[in-house]
mmCIF file with all atom_site columns, C-alpha atoms in Angstrom:
data_model
loop_
_atom_site.group_PDB
_atom_site.id
_atom_site.type_symbol
_atom_site.label_atom_id
_atom_site.label_alt_id
_atom_site.label_comp_id
_atom_site.label_asym_id
_atom_site.label_entity_id
_atom_site.label_seq_id
_atom_site.pdbx_PDB_ins_code
_atom_site.Cartn_x
_atom_site.Cartn_y
_atom_site.Cartn_z
_atom_site.occupancy
_atom_site.B_iso_or_equiv
_atom_site.pdbx_formal_charge
_atom_site.auth_seq_id
_atom_site.auth_comp_id
_atom_site.auth_asym_id
_atom_site.auth_atom_id
_atom_site.pdbx_PDB_model_num
ATOM 1   C CA . UNK A 1 1   ? 56.587 6.295  3.776   1.00 0.00 ? 1   UNK A CA 1
ATOM 2   C CA . UNK A 1 2   ? 59.407 4.206  2.244   1.00 0.00 ? 2   UNK A CA 1
ATOM 3   C CA . UNK A 1 3   ? 61.827 5.509  -0.366  1.00 0.00 ? 3   UNK A CA 1
ATOM 4   C CA . UNK A 1 4   ? 61.180 4.523  -3.970  1.00 0.00 ? 4   UNK A CA 1
ATOM 5   C CA . UNK A 1 5   ? 63.550 1.812  -5.218  1.00 0.00 ? 5   UNK A CA 1
ATOM 6   C CA . UNK A 1 6   ? 66.118 2.635  -7.892  1.00 0.00 ? 6   UNK A CA 1
ATOM 7   C CA . UNK A 1 7   ? 69.145 0.641  -9.064  1.00 0.00 ? 7   UNK A CA 1
ATOM 8   C CA . UNK A 1 8   ? 72.332 2.002  -7.433  1.00 0.00 ? 8   UNK A CA 1
ATOM 9   C CA . UNK A 1 9   ? 74.134 2.377  -10.739 1.00 0.00 ? 9   UNK A CA 1
ATOM 10  C CA . UNK A 1 10  ? 73.748 2.352  -14.500 1.00 0.00 ? 10  UNK A CA 1
ATOM 11  C CA . UNK A 1 11  ? 76.207 2.946  -17.310 1.00 0.00 ? 11  UNK A CA 1
ATOM 12  C CA . UNK A 1 12  ? 76.539 3.269  -21.037 1.00 0.00 ? 12  UNK A CA 1
ATOM 13  C CA . UNK A 1 13  ? 78.950 4.411  -23.709 1.00 0.00 ? 13  UNK A CA 1
ATOM 14  C CA . UNK A 1 14  ? 78.579 7.774  -25.444 1.00 0.00 ? 14  UNK A CA 1
ATOM 15  C CA . UNK A 1 15  ? 75.710 7.662  -27.910 1.00 0.00 ? 15  UNK A CA 1
ATOM 16  C CA . UNK A 1 16  ? 74.038 4.703  -26.238 1.00 0.00 ? 16  UNK A CA 1
ATOM 17  C CA . UNK A 1 17  ? 70.852 4.720  -24.156 1.00 0.00 ? 17  UNK A CA 1
ATOM 18  C CA . UNK A 1 18  ? 70.399 3.986  -20.477 1.00 0.00 ? 18  UNK A CA 1
ATOM 19  C CA . UNK A 1 19  ? 67.126 3.385  -18.643 1.00 0.00 ? 19  UNK A CA 1
ATOM 20  C CA . UNK A 1 20  ? 66.636 3.816  -14.899 1.00 0.00 ? 20  UNK A CA 1
ATOM 21  C CA . UNK A 1 21  ? 63.696 2.276  -13.062 1.00 0.00 ? 21  UNK A CA 1
ATOM 22  C CA . UNK A 1 22  ? 61.850 3.676  -10.053 1.00 0.00 ? 22  UNK A CA 1
ATOM 23  C CA . UNK A 1 23  ? 59.659 1.211  -8.194  1.00 0.00 ? 23  UNK A CA 1
ATOM 24  C CA . UNK A 1 24  ? 56.942 2.406  -5.877  1.00 0.00 ? 24  UNK A CA 1
ATOM 25  C CA . UNK A 1 25  ? 53.433 1.449  -4.860  1.00 0.00 ? 25  UNK A CA 1
ATOM 26  C CA . UNK A 1 26  ? 49.837 2.240  -5.745  1.00 0.00 ? 26  UNK A CA 1
ATOM 27  C CA . UNK A 1 27  ? 49.983 4.909  -3.000  1.00 0.00 ? 27  UNK A CA 1
ATOM 28  C CA . UNK A 1 28  ? 52.626 6.933  -4.802  1.00 0.00 ? 28  UNK A CA 1
ATOM 29  C CA . UNK A 1 29  ? 54.029 6.156  -8.286  1.00 0.00 ? 29  UNK A CA 1
ATOM 30  C CA . UNK A 1 30  ? 50.986 4.189  -9.413  1.00 0.00 ? 30  UNK A CA 1
ATOM 31  C CA . UNK A 1 31  ? 48.425 6.417  -7.777  1.00 0.00 ? 31  UNK A CA 1
ATOM 32  C CA . UNK A 1 32  ? 49.223 9.860  -9.124  1.00 0.00 ? 32  UNK A CA 1
ATOM 33  C CA . UNK A 1 33  ? 50.444 11.367 -12.392 1.00 0.00 ? 33  UNK A CA 1
ATOM 34  C CA . UNK A 1 34  ? 53.033 13.274 -10.403 1.00 0.00 ? 34  UNK A CA 1
ATOM 35  C CA . UNK A 1 35  ? 56.327 11.450 -10.941 1.00 0.00 ? 35  UNK A CA 1
ATOM 36  C CA . UNK A 1 36  ? 59.359 13.681 -11.375 1.00 0.00 ? 36  UNK A CA 1
ATOM 37  C CA . UNK A 1 37  ? 63.015 13.063 -12.135 1.00 0.00 ? 37  UNK A CA 1
ATOM 38  C CA . UNK A 1 38  ? 65.977 15.137 -10.956 1.00 0.00 ? 38  UNK A CA 1
ATOM 39  C CA . UNK A 1 39  ? 69.576 15.225 -12.150 1.00 0.00 ? 39  UNK A CA 1
ATOM 40  C CA . UNK A 1 40  ? 72.280 16.039 -9.609  1.00 0.00 ? 40  UNK A CA 1
ATOM 41  C CA . UNK A 1 41  ? 75.910 16.689 -10.438 1.00 0.00 ? 41  UNK A CA 1
ATOM 42  C CA . UNK A 1 42  ? 78.487 16.409 -7.610  1.00 0.00 ? 42  UNK A CA 1
ATOM 43  C CA . UNK A 1 43  ? 78.281 19.307 -5.204  1.00 0.00 ? 43  UNK A CA 1
ATOM 44  C CA . UNK A 1 44  ? 75.296 20.835 -6.984  1.00 0.00 ? 44  UNK A CA 1
ATOM 45  C CA . UNK A 1 45  ? 71.601 21.126 -6.274  1.00 0.00 ? 45  UNK A CA 1
ATOM 46  C CA . UNK A 1 46  ? 69.196 18.737 -8.030  1.00 0.00 ? 46  UNK A CA 1
ATOM 47  C CA . UNK A 1 47  ? 67.745 19.935 -11.330 1.00 0.00 ? 47  UNK A CA 1
ATOM 48  C CA . UNK A 1 48  ? 64.247 19.034 -12.541 1.00 0.00 ? 48  UNK A CA 1
ATOM 49  C CA . UNK A 1 49  ? 64.407 17.163 -15.858 1.00 0.00 ? 49  UNK A CA 1
ATOM 50  C CA . UNK A 1 50  ? 61.033 15.371 -16.043 1.00 0.00 ? 50  UNK A CA 1
ATOM 51  C CA . UNK A 1 51  ? 57.710 16.133 -14.352 1.00 0.00 ? 51  UNK A CA 1
ATOM 52  C CA . UNK A 1 52  ? 54.185 14.724 -14.560 1.00 0.00 ? 52  UNK A CA 1
ATOM 53  C CA . UNK A 1 53  ? 55.661 11.330 -15.536 1.00 0.00 ? 53  UNK A CA 1
ATOM 54  C CA . UNK A 1 54  ? 56.812 12.326 -19.010 1.00 0.00 ? 54  UNK A CA 1
ATOM 55  C CA . UNK A 1 55  ? 56.879 16.104 -19.468 1.00 0.00 ? 55  UNK A CA 1
ATOM 56  C CA . UNK A 1 56  ? 60.156 17.971 -20.009 1.00 0.00 ? 56  UNK A CA 1
ATOM 57  C CA . UNK A 1 57  ? 60.624 21.478 -18.612 1.00 0.00 ? 57  UNK A CA 1
ATOM 58  C CA . UNK A 1 58  ? 61.759 24.113 -21.058 1.00 0.00 ? 58  UNK A CA 1
ATOM 59  C CA . UNK A 1 59  ? 65.456 23.804 -21.842 1.00 0.00 ? 59  UNK A CA 1
ATOM 60  C CA . UNK A 1 60  ? 65.792 20.099 -21.036 1.00 0.00 ? 60  UNK A CA 1
ATOM 61  C CA . UNK A 1 61  ? 67.054 18.152 -24.083 1.00 0.00 ? 61  UNK A CA 1
ATOM 62  C CA . UNK A 1 62  ? 64.646 15.692 -25.689 1.00 0.00 ? 62  UNK A CA 1
ATOM 63  C CA . UNK A 1 63  ? 67.250 12.986 -25.042 1.00 0.00 ? 63  UNK A CA 1
ATOM 64  C CA . UNK A 1 64  ? 65.575 12.679 -21.638 1.00 0.00 ? 64  UNK A CA 1
ATOM 65  C CA . UNK A 1 65  ? 62.226 10.886 -21.564 1.00 0.00 ? 65  UNK A CA 1
ATOM 66  C CA . UNK A 1 66  ? 59.995 9.478  -18.862 1.00 0.00 ? 66  UNK A CA 1
ATOM 67  C CA . UNK A 1 67  ? 57.337 6.793  -18.715 1.00 0.00 ? 67  UNK A CA 1
ATOM 68  C CA . UNK A 1 68  ? 55.396 4.668  -16.259 1.00 0.00 ? 68  UNK A CA 1
ATOM 69  C CA . UNK A 1 69  ? 53.935 1.179  -16.165 1.00 0.00 ? 69  UNK A CA 1
ATOM 70  C CA . UNK A 1 70  ? 51.849 0.328  -13.137 1.00 0.00 ? 70  UNK A CA 1
ATOM 71  C CA . UNK A 1 71  ? 53.788 1.196  -9.984  1.00 0.00 ? 71  UNK A CA 1
ATOM 72  C CA . UNK A 1 72  ? 57.150 1.580  -11.753 1.00 0.00 ? 72  UNK A CA 1
ATOM 73  C CA . UNK A 1 73  ? 58.377 4.710  -13.495 1.00 0.00 ? 73  UNK A CA 1
ATOM 74  C CA . UNK A 1 74  ? 61.361 4.881  -15.827 1.00 0.00 ? 74  UNK A CA 1
ATOM 75  C CA . UNK A 1 75  ? 63.777 7.505  -17.097 1.00 0.00 ? 75  UNK A CA 1
ATOM 76  C CA . UNK A 1 76  ? 65.560 6.932  -20.390 1.00 0.00 ? 76  UNK A CA 1
ATOM 77  C CA . UNK A 1 77  ? 68.575 8.945  -21.476 1.00 0.00 ? 77  UNK A CA 1
ATOM 78  C CA . UNK A 1 78  ? 69.189 8.483  -25.183 1.00 0.00 ? 78  UNK A CA 1
ATOM 79  C CA . UNK A 1 79  ? 72.362 9.438  -27.023 1.00 0.00 ? 79  UNK A CA 1
ATOM 80  C CA . UNK A 1 80  ? 74.404 9.544  -23.808 1.00 0.00 ? 80  UNK A CA 1
ATOM 81  C CA . UNK A 1 81  ? 76.801 12.443 -23.488 1.00 0.00 ? 81  UNK A CA 1
ATOM 82  C CA . UNK A 1 82  ? 79.647 12.997 -21.039 1.00 0.00 ? 82  UNK A CA 1
ATOM 83  C CA . UNK A 1 83  ? 77.676 15.704 -19.233 1.00 0.00 ? 83  UNK A CA 1
ATOM 84  C CA . UNK A 1 84  ? 74.901 13.210 -18.466 1.00 0.00 ? 84  UNK A CA 1
ATOM 85  C CA . UNK A 1 85  ? 77.173 11.547 -15.890 1.00 0.00 ? 85  UNK A CA 1
ATOM 86  C CA . UNK A 1 86  ? 75.395 12.386 -12.628 1.00 0.00 ? 86  UNK A CA 1
ATOM 87  C CA . UNK A 1 87  ? 73.097 11.044 -9.935  1.00 0.00 ? 87  UNK A CA 1
ATOM 88  C CA . UNK A 1 88  ? 69.435 10.729 -10.864 1.00 0.00 ? 88  UNK A CA 1
ATOM 89  C CA . UNK A 1 89  ? 66.536 10.718 -8.400  1.00 0.00 ? 89  UNK A CA 1
ATOM 90  C CA . UNK A 1 90  ? 62.891 9.970  -9.002  1.00 0.00 ? 90  UNK A CA 1
ATOM 91  C CA . UNK A 1 91  ? 60.190 11.500 -6.844  1.00 0.00 ? 91  UNK A CA 1
ATOM 92  C CA . UNK A 1 92  ? 56.473 10.948 -6.480  1.00 0.00 ? 92  UNK A CA 1
ATOM 93  C CA . UNK A 1 93  ? 53.611 12.713 -4.797  1.00 0.00 ? 93  UNK A CA 1
ATOM 94  C CA . UNK A 1 94  ? 52.357 10.393 -2.054  1.00 0.00 ? 94  UNK A CA 1
ATOM 95  C CA . UNK A 1 95  ? 49.117 12.060 -1.036  1.00 0.00 ? 95  UNK A CA 1
ATOM 96  C CA . UNK A 1 96  ? 48.268 14.443 1.828   1.00 0.00 ? 96  UNK A CA 1
ATOM 97  C CA . UNK A 1 97  ? 50.868 16.915 0.572   1.00 0.00 ? 97  UNK A CA 1
ATOM 98  C CA . UNK A 1 98  ? 53.743 14.538 1.047   1.00 0.00 ? 98  UNK A CA 1
ATOM 99  C CA . UNK A 1 99  ? 56.464 13.433 -1.309  1.00 0.00 ? 99  UNK A CA 1
ATOM 100 C CA . UNK A 1 100 ? 58.810 10.496 -1.487  1.00 0.00 ? 100 UNK A CA 1
ATOM 101 C CA . UNK A 1 101 ? 62.147 10.358 -3.282  1.00 0.00 ? 101 UNK A CA 1
ATOM 102 C CA . UNK A 1 102 ? 63.931 7.431  -4.873  1.00 0.00 ? 102 UNK A CA 1
ATOM 103 C CA . UNK A 1 103 ? 67.149 5.929  -3.539  1.00 0.00 ? 103 UNK A CA 1
ATOM 104 C CA . UNK A 1 104 ? 69.135 7.440  -6.395  1.00 0.00 ? 104 UNK A CA 1
ATOM 105 C CA . UNK A 1 105 ? 71.051 6.036  -9.371  1.00 0.00 ? 105 UNK A CA 1
ATOM 106 C CA . UNK A 1 106 ? 74.578 6.964  -10.349 1.00 0.00 ? 106 UNK A CA 1
ATOM 107 C CA . UNK A 1 107 ? 74.919 7.073  -14.136 1.00 0.00 ? 107 UNK A CA 1
ATOM 108 C CA . UNK A 1 108 ? 78.407 6.574  -15.522 1.00 0.00 ? 108 UNK A CA 1
ATOM 109 C CA . UNK A 1 109 ? 79.326 7.381  -19.097 1.00 0.00 ? 109 UNK A CA 1
ATOM 110 C CA . UNK A 1 110 ? 81.987 4.866  -20.073 1.00 0.00 ? 110 UNK A CA 1
ATOM 111 C CA . UNK B 2 1   ? 65.163 34.560 -13.023 1.00 0.00 ? 1   UNK B CA 1
ATOM 112 C CA . UNK B 2 2   ? 63.941 32.742 -9.907  1.00 0.00 ? 2   UNK B CA 1
ATOM 113 C CA . UNK B 2 3   ? 66.609 32.327 -7.240  1.00 0.00 ? 3   UNK B CA 1
ATOM 114 C CA . UNK B 2 4   ? 66.535 30.799 -3.781  1.00 0.00 ? 4   UNK B CA 1
ATOM 115 C CA . UNK B 2 5   ? 69.298 31.212 -1.214  1.00 0.00 ? 5   UNK B CA 1
ATOM 116 C CA . UNK B 2 6   ? 69.611 29.347 2.067   1.00 0.00 ? 6   UNK B CA 1
ATOM 117 C CA . UNK B 2 7   ? 71.284 30.908 5.087   1.00 0.00 ? 7   UNK B CA 1
ATOM 118 C CA . UNK B 2 8   ? 72.005 29.791 8.633   1.00 0.00 ? 8   UNK B CA 1
ATOM 119 C CA . UNK B 2 9   ? 74.644 28.189 10.839  1.00 0.00 ? 9   UNK B CA 1
ATOM 120 C CA . UNK B 2 10  ? 76.925 25.504 9.479   1.00 0.00 ? 10  UNK B CA 1
ATOM 121 C CA . UNK B 2 11  ? 77.488 23.892 12.853  1.00 0.00 ? 11  UNK B CA 1
ATOM 122 C CA . UNK B 2 12  ? 74.918 23.144 15.529  1.00 0.00 ? 12  UNK B CA 1
ATOM 123 C CA . UNK B 2 13  ? 75.225 21.226 18.794  1.00 0.00 ? 13  UNK B CA 1
ATOM 124 C CA . UNK B 2 14  ? 73.292 18.040 19.560  1.00 0.00 ? 14  UNK B CA 1
ATOM 125 C CA . UNK B 2 15  ? 69.904 18.583 21.256  1.00 0.00 ? 15  UNK B CA 1
ATOM 126 C CA . UNK B 2 16  ? 69.774 22.178 19.985  1.00 0.00 ? 16  UNK B CA 1
ATOM 127 C CA . UNK B 2 17  ? 67.405 23.657 17.379  1.00 0.00 ? 17  UNK B CA 1
ATOM 128 C CA . UNK B 2 18  ? 68.428 24.399 13.797  1.00 0.00 ? 18  UNK B CA 1
ATOM 129 C CA . UNK B 2 19  ? 67.093 27.559 12.160  1.00 0.00 ? 19  UNK B CA 1
ATOM 130 C CA . UNK B 2 20  ? 67.488 28.140 8.427   1.00 0.00 ? 20  UNK B CA 1
ATOM 131 C CA . UNK B 2 21  ? 66.073 30.834 6.163   1.00 0.00 ? 21  UNK B CA 1
ATOM 132 C CA . UNK B 2 22  ? 65.447 30.760 2.419   1.00 0.00 ? 22  UNK B CA 1
ATOM 133 C CA . UNK B 2 23  ? 65.394 34.128 0.628   1.00 0.00 ? 23  UNK B CA 1
ATOM 134 C CA . UNK B 2 24  ? 63.431 34.119 -2.620  1.00 0.00 ? 24  UNK B CA 1
ATOM 135 C CA . UNK B 2 25  ? 63.982 36.494 -5.539  1.00 0.00 ? 25  UNK B CA 1
ATOM 136 C CA . UNK B 2 26  ? 62.345 36.606 -8.945  1.00 0.00 ? 26  UNK B CA 1
ATOM 137 C CA . UNK B 2 27  ? 59.137 35.010 -7.627  1.00 0.00 ? 27  UNK B CA 1
ATOM 138 C CA . UNK B 2 28  ? 56.658 36.289 -5.082  1.00 0.00 ? 28  UNK B CA 1
ATOM 139 C CA . UNK B 2 29  ? 56.076 34.193 -1.979  1.00 0.00 ? 29  UNK B CA 1
ATOM 140 C CA . UNK B 2 30  ? 52.444 35.334 -2.297  1.00 0.00 ? 30  UNK B CA 1
ATOM 141 C CA . UNK B 2 31  ? 52.008 33.545 -5.624  1.00 0.00 ? 31  UNK B CA 1
ATOM 142 C CA . UNK B 2 32  ? 50.280 30.196 -6.153  1.00 0.00 ? 32  UNK B CA 1
ATOM 143 C CA . UNK B 2 33  ? 53.419 28.187 -5.428  1.00 0.00 ? 33  UNK B CA 1
ATOM 144 C CA . UNK B 2 34  ? 54.343 26.254 -2.327  1.00 0.00 ? 34  UNK B CA 1
ATOM 145 C CA . UNK B 2 35  ? 57.784 26.558 -0.721  1.00 0.00 ? 35  UNK B CA 1
ATOM 146 C CA . UNK B 2 36  ? 59.625 23.512 0.561   1.00 0.00 ? 36  UNK B CA 1
ATOM 147 C CA . UNK B 2 37  ? 62.626 22.102 2.375   1.00 0.00 ? 37  UNK B CA 1
ATOM 148 C CA . UNK B 2 38  ? 64.562 18.973 1.413   1.00 0.00 ? 38  UNK B CA 1
ATOM 149 C CA . UNK B 2 39  ? 67.707 17.524 2.955   1.00 0.00 ? 39  UNK B CA 1
ATOM 150 C CA . UNK B 2 40  ? 70.481 15.180 1.839   1.00 0.00 ? 40  UNK B CA 1
ATOM 151 C CA . UNK B 2 41  ? 72.877 13.491 4.299   1.00 0.00 ? 41  UNK B CA 1
ATOM 152 C CA . UNK B 2 42  ? 76.444 13.295 2.982   1.00 0.00 ? 42  UNK B CA 1
ATOM 153 C CA . UNK B 2 43  ? 76.709 10.580 0.332   1.00 0.00 ? 43  UNK B CA 1
ATOM 154 C CA . UNK B 2 44  ? 73.032 9.672  0.650   1.00 0.00 ? 44  UNK B CA 1
ATOM 155 C CA . UNK B 2 45  ? 69.715 10.359 -1.018  1.00 0.00 ? 45  UNK B CA 1
ATOM 156 C CA . UNK B 2 46  ? 67.147 13.140 -0.784  1.00 0.00 ? 46  UNK B CA 1
ATOM 157 C CA . UNK B 2 47  ? 64.551 13.396 1.988   1.00 0.00 ? 47  UNK B CA 1
ATOM 158 C CA . UNK B 2 48  ? 61.426 15.549 1.855   1.00 0.00 ? 48  UNK B CA 1
ATOM 159 C CA . UNK B 2 49  ? 61.018 17.671 5.013   1.00 0.00 ? 49  UNK B CA 1
ATOM 160 C CA . UNK B 2 50  ? 57.901 19.698 4.310   1.00 0.00 ? 50  UNK B CA 1
ATOM 161 C CA . UNK B 2 51  ? 56.404 22.749 2.630   1.00 0.00 ? 51  UNK B CA 1
ATOM 162 C CA . UNK B 2 52  ? 54.341 25.879 3.260   1.00 0.00 ? 52  UNK B CA 1
ATOM 163 C CA . UNK B 2 53  ? 51.865 28.013 1.329   1.00 0.00 ? 53  UNK B CA 1
ATOM 164 C CA . UNK B 2 54  ? 51.851 31.795 1.654   1.00 0.00 ? 54  UNK B CA 1
ATOM 165 C CA . UNK B 2 55  ? 48.681 31.570 3.722   1.00 0.00 ? 55  UNK B CA 1
ATOM 166 C CA . UNK B 2 56  ? 50.718 29.741 6.359   1.00 0.00 ? 56  UNK B CA 1
ATOM 167 C CA . UNK B 2 57  ? 49.324 26.265 5.686   1.00 0.00 ? 57  UNK B CA 1
ATOM 168 C CA . UNK B 2 58  ? 52.057 23.731 6.365   1.00 0.00 ? 58  UNK B CA 1
ATOM 169 C CA . UNK B 2 59  ? 52.663 20.131 5.303   1.00 0.00 ? 59  UNK B CA 1
ATOM 170 C CA . UNK B 2 60  ? 55.313 17.982 6.985   1.00 0.00 ? 60  UNK B CA 1
ATOM 171 C CA . UNK B 2 61  ? 56.951 14.609 6.429   1.00 0.00 ? 61  UNK B CA 1
ATOM 172 C CA . UNK B 2 62  ? 55.269 12.367 9.028   1.00 0.00 ? 62  UNK B CA 1
ATOM 173 C CA . UNK B 2 63  ? 58.651 11.041 10.167  1.00 0.00 ? 63  UNK B CA 1
ATOM 174 C CA . UNK B 2 64  ? 59.830 14.553 11.099  1.00 0.00 ? 64  UNK B CA 1
ATOM 175 C CA . UNK B 2 65  ? 56.549 16.232 12.002  1.00 0.00 ? 65  UNK B CA 1
ATOM 176 C CA . UNK B 2 66  ? 57.151 16.280 15.751  1.00 0.00 ? 66  UNK B CA 1
ATOM 177 C CA . UNK B 2 67  ? 60.411 18.247 15.337  1.00 0.00 ? 67  UNK B CA 1
ATOM 178 C CA . UNK B 2 68  ? 59.754 20.506 12.327  1.00 0.00 ? 68  UNK B CA 1
ATOM 179 C CA . UNK B 2 69  ? 58.283 23.968 11.986  1.00 0.00 ? 69  UNK B CA 1
ATOM 180 C CA . UNK B 2 70  ? 58.164 25.846 8.671   1.00 0.00 ? 70  UNK B CA 1
ATOM 181 C CA . UNK B 2 71  ? 57.098 29.486 8.620   1.00 0.00 ? 71  UNK B CA 1
ATOM 182 C CA . UNK B 2 72  ? 56.786 32.227 6.017   1.00 0.00 ? 72  UNK B CA 1
ATOM 183 C CA . UNK B 2 73  ? 57.533 35.970 6.107   1.00 0.00 ? 73  UNK B CA 1
ATOM 184 C CA . UNK B 2 74  ? 55.737 37.513 3.144   1.00 0.00 ? 74  UNK B CA 1
ATOM 185 C CA . UNK B 2 75  ? 57.079 41.006 3.908   1.00 0.00 ? 75  UNK B CA 1
ATOM 186 C CA . UNK B 2 76  ? 60.636 39.759 3.365   1.00 0.00 ? 76  UNK B CA 1
ATOM 187 C CA . UNK B 2 77  ? 59.748 37.249 0.636   1.00 0.00 ? 77  UNK B CA 1
ATOM 188 C CA . UNK B 2 78  ? 61.368 34.429 2.572   1.00 0.00 ? 78  UNK B CA 1
ATOM 189 C CA . UNK B 2 79  ? 60.499 31.293 4.475   1.00 0.00 ? 79  UNK B CA 1
ATOM 190 C CA . UNK B 2 80  ? 62.194 29.424 7.302   1.00 0.00 ? 80  UNK B CA 1
ATOM 191 C CA . UNK B 2 81  ? 62.826 25.994 8.771   1.00 0.00 ? 81  UNK B CA 1
ATOM 192 C CA . UNK B 2 82  ? 63.221 25.075 12.420  1.00 0.00 ? 82  UNK B CA 1
ATOM 193 C CA . UNK B 2 83  ? 64.280 21.547 13.367  1.00 0.00 ? 83  UNK B CA 1
ATOM 194 C CA . UNK B 2 84  ? 64.529 20.702 17.050  1.00 0.00 ? 84  UNK B CA 1
ATOM 195 C CA . UNK B 2 85  ? 66.228 18.035 19.189  1.00 0.00 ? 85  UNK B CA 1
ATOM 196 C CA . UNK B 2 86  ? 69.074 17.615 16.748  1.00 0.00 ? 86  UNK B CA 1
ATOM 197 C CA . UNK B 2 87  ? 71.247 14.495 16.573  1.00 0.00 ? 87  UNK B CA 1
ATOM 198 C CA . UNK B 2 88  ? 74.156 13.532 14.350  1.00 0.00 ? 88  UNK B CA 1
ATOM 199 C CA . UNK B 2 89  ? 71.631 11.911 11.994  1.00 0.00 ? 89  UNK B CA 1
ATOM 200 C CA . UNK B 2 90  ? 70.397 15.396 11.097  1.00 0.00 ? 90  UNK B CA 1
ATOM 201 C CA . UNK B 2 91  ? 73.760 16.284 9.549   1.00 0.00 ? 91  UNK B CA 1
ATOM 202 C CA . UNK B 2 92  ? 72.950 17.019 5.915   1.00 0.00 ? 92  UNK B CA 1
ATOM 203 C CA . UNK B 2 93  ? 72.869 19.529 3.102   1.00 0.00 ? 93  UNK B CA 1
ATOM 204 C CA . UNK B 2 94  ? 69.580 21.383 3.466   1.00 0.00 ? 94  UNK B CA 1
ATOM 205 C CA . UNK B 2 95  ? 67.917 22.693 0.311   1.00 0.00 ? 95  UNK B CA 1
ATOM 206 C CA . UNK B 2 96  ? 64.991 25.029 -0.120  1.00 0.00 ? 96  UNK B CA 1
ATOM 207 C CA . UNK B 2 97  ? 62.908 24.768 -3.280  1.00 0.00 ? 97  UNK B CA 1
ATOM 208 C CA . UNK B 2 98  ? 59.799 26.043 -5.034  1.00 0.00 ? 98  UNK B CA 1
ATOM 209 C CA . UNK B 2 99  ? 57.033 23.469 -5.272  1.00 0.00 ? 99  UNK B CA 1
ATOM 210 C CA . UNK B 2 100 ? 54.614 23.657 -8.185  1.00 0.00 ? 100 UNK B CA 1
ATOM 211 C CA . UNK B 2 101 ? 51.276 22.577 -6.762  1.00 0.00 ? 101 UNK B CA 1
ATOM 212 C CA . UNK B 2 102 ? 49.562 21.874 -10.072 1.00 0.00 ? 102 UNK B CA 1
ATOM 213 C CA . UNK B 2 103 ? 52.164 19.332 -11.183 1.00 0.00 ? 103 UNK B CA 1
ATOM 214 C CA . UNK B 2 104 ? 53.719 18.501 -7.814  1.00 0.00 ? 104 UNK B CA 1
ATOM 215 C CA . UNK B 2 105 ? 57.366 19.001 -8.641  1.00 0.00 ? 105 UNK B CA 1
ATOM 216 C CA . UNK B 2 106 ? 60.240 21.159 -7.411  1.00 0.00 ? 106 UNK B CA 1
ATOM 217 C CA . UNK B 2 107 ? 61.230 23.457 -10.246 1.00 0.00 ? 107 UNK B CA 1
ATOM 218 C CA . UNK B 2 108 ? 63.740 25.801 -8.609  1.00 0.00 ? 108 UNK B CA 1
ATOM 219 C CA . UNK B 2 109 ? 66.229 24.905 -5.890  1.00 0.00 ? 109 UNK B CA 1
ATOM 220 C CA . UNK B 2 110 ? 68.657 26.804 -3.703  1.00 0.00 ? 110 UNK B CA 1
ATOM 221 C CA . UNK B 2 111 ? 72.328 25.870 -3.787  1.00 0.00 ? 111 UNK B CA 1
ATOM 222 C CA . UNK B 2 112 ? 72.056 24.101 -0.427  1.00 0.00 ? 112 UNK B CA 1
ATOM 223 C CA . UNK B 2 113 ? 73.712 24.634 2.932   1.00 0.00 ? 113 UNK B CA 1
ATOM 224 C CA . UNK B 2 114 ? 75.688 21.994 4.807   1.00 0.00 ? 114 UNK B CA 1
ATOM 225 C CA . UNK B 2 115 ? 74.656 21.706 8.437   1.00 0.00 ? 115 UNK B CA 1
ATOM 226 C CA . UNK B 2 116 ? 76.799 19.595 10.748  1.00 0.00 ? 116 UNK B CA 1
ATOM 227 C CA . UNK B 2 117 ? 75.476 18.489 14.129  1.00 0.00 ? 117 UNK B CA 1
ATOM 228 C CA . UNK B 2 118 ? 78.411 18.032 16.462  1.00 0.00 ? 118 UNK B CA 1
ATOM 229 C CA . UNK B 2 119 ? 79.566 19.092 19.899  1.00 0.00 ? 119 UNK B CA 1
#
C-alpha cells in the first residue's frame, strides 16, 4: 500500500489556524471511519490527537479538530500555540488488519 | 497509567535477525487490545510493521511479511518483534504501541529504540 499524501510543511502565526490535508484512496481514507492523527515532537514518540476521523482523546485540547471529505482527511489546529510546533502524521485503516501512515507535515509556528 | 517499553540491541549486523521486546505495564496483554510495532527511519515518516492479539493471531504489513514475526508472552505481559535478513534500509527507531481494535488507532506508544544496521 502507498503512503497517504500530506504537504511537507505548513505554518502560521500564534493565534492563527493551520489546516493539514491527508489524501488517500477509497481503499483507506475514504473507505473506513478510521482516520487518526498523531503529533510528534522532535525525539519523542507520536501522540494520538484525533481518532475515528474527528474524535479527540481525553486531554487533547479542542483546538485540534479533524474532518474528511471523500478520500481526503484534514486536521485543523486553531489558535496556534508555540507548543503546537511539531510533525503531524495521519493514519488510516486499510483493511485486512493493515494500516497506512501519511508522509508527515512539519508545522512551524512563526 | 499504561506504559510500554522497548528493549533490544542498538546495533545489528547486515543479514542478521533483529529481536526486540516490548514490556507492557498498566494494561493486560490478555485484554481486548491488539499490540503493534511501527518504525521510523531517521528523518523519515512512520511505517506500520504489524500487530498481534493475545490469542496469537498476527497481522503483518504485506511489504515486510516475509521477514517479520511478532509473538506474545502473556505470562510476562510482553510481546516481541523479529525481523530477519537485515539491510541498512532497516535502520530506524522502532516503536511498540497499543492498538485499539474498535476504533483502529494507536493510543499508547513506547518511547522508541534506535536500531542501526551496520557492520
